[in-house]
PDB file of C-alpha atoms in Angstrom:
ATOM      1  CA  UNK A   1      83.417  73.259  13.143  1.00 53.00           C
ATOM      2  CA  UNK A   2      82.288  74.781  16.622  1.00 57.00           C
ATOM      3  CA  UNK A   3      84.072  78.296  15.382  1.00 60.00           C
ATOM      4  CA  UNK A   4      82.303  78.139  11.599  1.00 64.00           C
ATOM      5  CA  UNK A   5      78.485  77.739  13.524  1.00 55.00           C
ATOM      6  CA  UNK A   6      79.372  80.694  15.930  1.00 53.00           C
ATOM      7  CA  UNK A   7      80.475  82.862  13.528  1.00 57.00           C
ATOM      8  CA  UNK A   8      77.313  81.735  10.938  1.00 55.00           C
ATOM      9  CA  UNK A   9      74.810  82.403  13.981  1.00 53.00           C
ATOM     10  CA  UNK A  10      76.533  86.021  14.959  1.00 55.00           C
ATOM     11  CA  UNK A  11      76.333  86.915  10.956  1.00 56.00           C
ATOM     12  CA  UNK A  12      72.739  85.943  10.725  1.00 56.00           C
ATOM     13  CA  UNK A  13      70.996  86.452  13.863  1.00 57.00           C
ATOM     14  CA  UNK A  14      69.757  89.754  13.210  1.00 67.00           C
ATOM     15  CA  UNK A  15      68.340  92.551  11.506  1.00 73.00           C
ATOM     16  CA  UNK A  16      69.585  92.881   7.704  1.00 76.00           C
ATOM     17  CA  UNK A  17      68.707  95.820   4.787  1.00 80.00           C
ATOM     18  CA  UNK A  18      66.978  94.846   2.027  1.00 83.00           C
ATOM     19  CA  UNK A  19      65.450  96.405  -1.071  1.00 87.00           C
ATOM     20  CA  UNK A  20      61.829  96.525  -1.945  1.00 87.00           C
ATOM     21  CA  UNK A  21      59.690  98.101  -4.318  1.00 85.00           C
ATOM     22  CA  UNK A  22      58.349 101.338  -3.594  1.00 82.00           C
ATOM     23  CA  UNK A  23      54.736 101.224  -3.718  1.00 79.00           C
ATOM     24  CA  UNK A  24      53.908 104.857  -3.226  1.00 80.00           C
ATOM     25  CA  UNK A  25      55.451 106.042  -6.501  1.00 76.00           C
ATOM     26  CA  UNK A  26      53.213 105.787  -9.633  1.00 75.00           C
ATOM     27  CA  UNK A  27      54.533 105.562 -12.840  1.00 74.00           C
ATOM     28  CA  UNK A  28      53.964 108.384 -15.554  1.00 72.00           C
ATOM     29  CA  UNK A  29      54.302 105.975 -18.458  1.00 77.00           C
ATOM     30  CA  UNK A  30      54.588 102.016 -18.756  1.00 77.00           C
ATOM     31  CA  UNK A  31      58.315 101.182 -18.323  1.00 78.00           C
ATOM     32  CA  UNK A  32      60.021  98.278 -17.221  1.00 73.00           C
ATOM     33  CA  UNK A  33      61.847  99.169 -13.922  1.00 74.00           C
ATOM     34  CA  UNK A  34      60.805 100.065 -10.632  1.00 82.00           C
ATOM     35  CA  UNK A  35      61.879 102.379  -8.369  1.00 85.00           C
ATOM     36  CA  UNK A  36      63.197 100.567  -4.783  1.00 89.00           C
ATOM     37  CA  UNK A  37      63.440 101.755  -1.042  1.00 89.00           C
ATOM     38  CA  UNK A  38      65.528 100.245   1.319  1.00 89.00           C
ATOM     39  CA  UNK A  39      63.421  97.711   4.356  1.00 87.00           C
ATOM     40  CA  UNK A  40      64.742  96.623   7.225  1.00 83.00           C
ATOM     41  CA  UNK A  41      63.596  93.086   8.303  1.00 79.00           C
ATOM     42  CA  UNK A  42      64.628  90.663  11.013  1.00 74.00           C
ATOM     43  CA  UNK A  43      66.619  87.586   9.419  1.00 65.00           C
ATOM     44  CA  UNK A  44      65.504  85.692  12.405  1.00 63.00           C
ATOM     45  CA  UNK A  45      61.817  86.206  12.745  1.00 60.00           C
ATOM     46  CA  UNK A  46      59.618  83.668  14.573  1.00 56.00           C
ATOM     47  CA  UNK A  47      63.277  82.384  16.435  1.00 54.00           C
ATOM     48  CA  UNK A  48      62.691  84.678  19.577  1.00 54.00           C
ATOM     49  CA  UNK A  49      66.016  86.056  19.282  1.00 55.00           C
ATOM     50  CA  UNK A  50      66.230  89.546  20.185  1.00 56.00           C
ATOM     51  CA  UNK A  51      68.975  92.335  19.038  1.00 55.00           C
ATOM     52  CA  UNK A  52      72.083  91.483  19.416  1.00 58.00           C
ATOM     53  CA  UNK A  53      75.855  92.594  18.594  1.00 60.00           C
ATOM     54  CA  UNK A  54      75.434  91.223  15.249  1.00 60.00           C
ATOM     55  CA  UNK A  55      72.977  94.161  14.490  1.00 62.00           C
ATOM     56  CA  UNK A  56      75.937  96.446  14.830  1.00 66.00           C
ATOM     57  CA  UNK A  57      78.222  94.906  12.105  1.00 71.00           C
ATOM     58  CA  UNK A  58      75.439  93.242   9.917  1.00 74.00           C
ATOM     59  CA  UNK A  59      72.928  96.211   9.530  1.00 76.00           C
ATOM     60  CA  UNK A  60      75.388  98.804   8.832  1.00 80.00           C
ATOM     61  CA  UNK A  61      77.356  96.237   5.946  1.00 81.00           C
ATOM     62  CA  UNK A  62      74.034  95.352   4.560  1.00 82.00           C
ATOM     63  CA  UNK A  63      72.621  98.996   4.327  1.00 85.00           C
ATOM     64  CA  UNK A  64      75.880 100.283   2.578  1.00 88.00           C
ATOM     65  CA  UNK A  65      75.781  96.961  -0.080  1.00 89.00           C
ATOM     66  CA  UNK A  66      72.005  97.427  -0.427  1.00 91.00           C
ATOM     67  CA  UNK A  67      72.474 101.183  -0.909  1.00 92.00           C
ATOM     68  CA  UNK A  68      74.729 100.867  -3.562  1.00 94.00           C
ATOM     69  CA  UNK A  69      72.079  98.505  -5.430  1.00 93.00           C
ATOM     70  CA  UNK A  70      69.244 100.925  -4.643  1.00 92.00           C
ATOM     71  CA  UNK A  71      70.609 103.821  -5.928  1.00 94.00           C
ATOM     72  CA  UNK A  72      71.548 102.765  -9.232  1.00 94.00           C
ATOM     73  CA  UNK A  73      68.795 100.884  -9.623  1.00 90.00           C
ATOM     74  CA  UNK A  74      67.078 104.447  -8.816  1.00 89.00           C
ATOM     75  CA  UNK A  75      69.382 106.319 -11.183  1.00 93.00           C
ATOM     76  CA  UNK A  76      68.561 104.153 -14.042  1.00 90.00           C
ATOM     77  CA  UNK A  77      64.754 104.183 -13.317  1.00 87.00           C
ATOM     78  CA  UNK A  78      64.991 108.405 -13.558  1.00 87.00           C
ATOM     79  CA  UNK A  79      66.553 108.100 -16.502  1.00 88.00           C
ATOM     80  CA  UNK A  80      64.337 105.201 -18.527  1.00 85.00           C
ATOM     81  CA  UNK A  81      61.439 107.448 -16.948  1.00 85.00           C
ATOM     82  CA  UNK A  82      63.109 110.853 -18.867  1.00 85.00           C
ATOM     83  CA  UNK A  83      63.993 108.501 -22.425  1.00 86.00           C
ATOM     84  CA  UNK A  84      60.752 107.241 -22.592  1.00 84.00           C
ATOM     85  CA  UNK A  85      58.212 109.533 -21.216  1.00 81.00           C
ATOM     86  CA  UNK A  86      60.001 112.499 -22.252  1.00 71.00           C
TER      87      UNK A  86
END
């Protein structure tokens, strides 16, 4: 039990990659996807927990995982955007 709450607070006691939509980046025609960055946010805000070792195993596994999602979601957004604007 002791070893299952350490290992749940090291995993998610700090900073994790997540994707949001890219605000900056108008549209040339109405289509249904969005185009996504990658944001880094704290998964312990308001605690008063500061970096820790966590950071260096959870960002990096995050940001790879998130990646992936990002850029396909990206890929298919360029290509809707070339089918249906033309």
């Amino acid at each position: 039990m002791k070893c299952t709450l350490l290992i749940f607070i090291l995993f998610f006691s700090g900073c994790v990659v997540v994707p949001s939509d890219d605000t900056t980046y108008i549209n040339k025609c109405e289509i249904s996807s969005d185009r996504k960055t990658l944001k880094v946010v704290s998964a312990t805000e308001g605690l008063n927990t500061f970096y820790s070792i966590s950071d260096l195993l959870l960002l990096p596994v995050t940001g790879v995982i998130t990646g992936i999602y990002v850029g396909v979601n990206n890929i298919y957004h360029l290509g809707e955007e070339q089918i249906i604007c033309g």
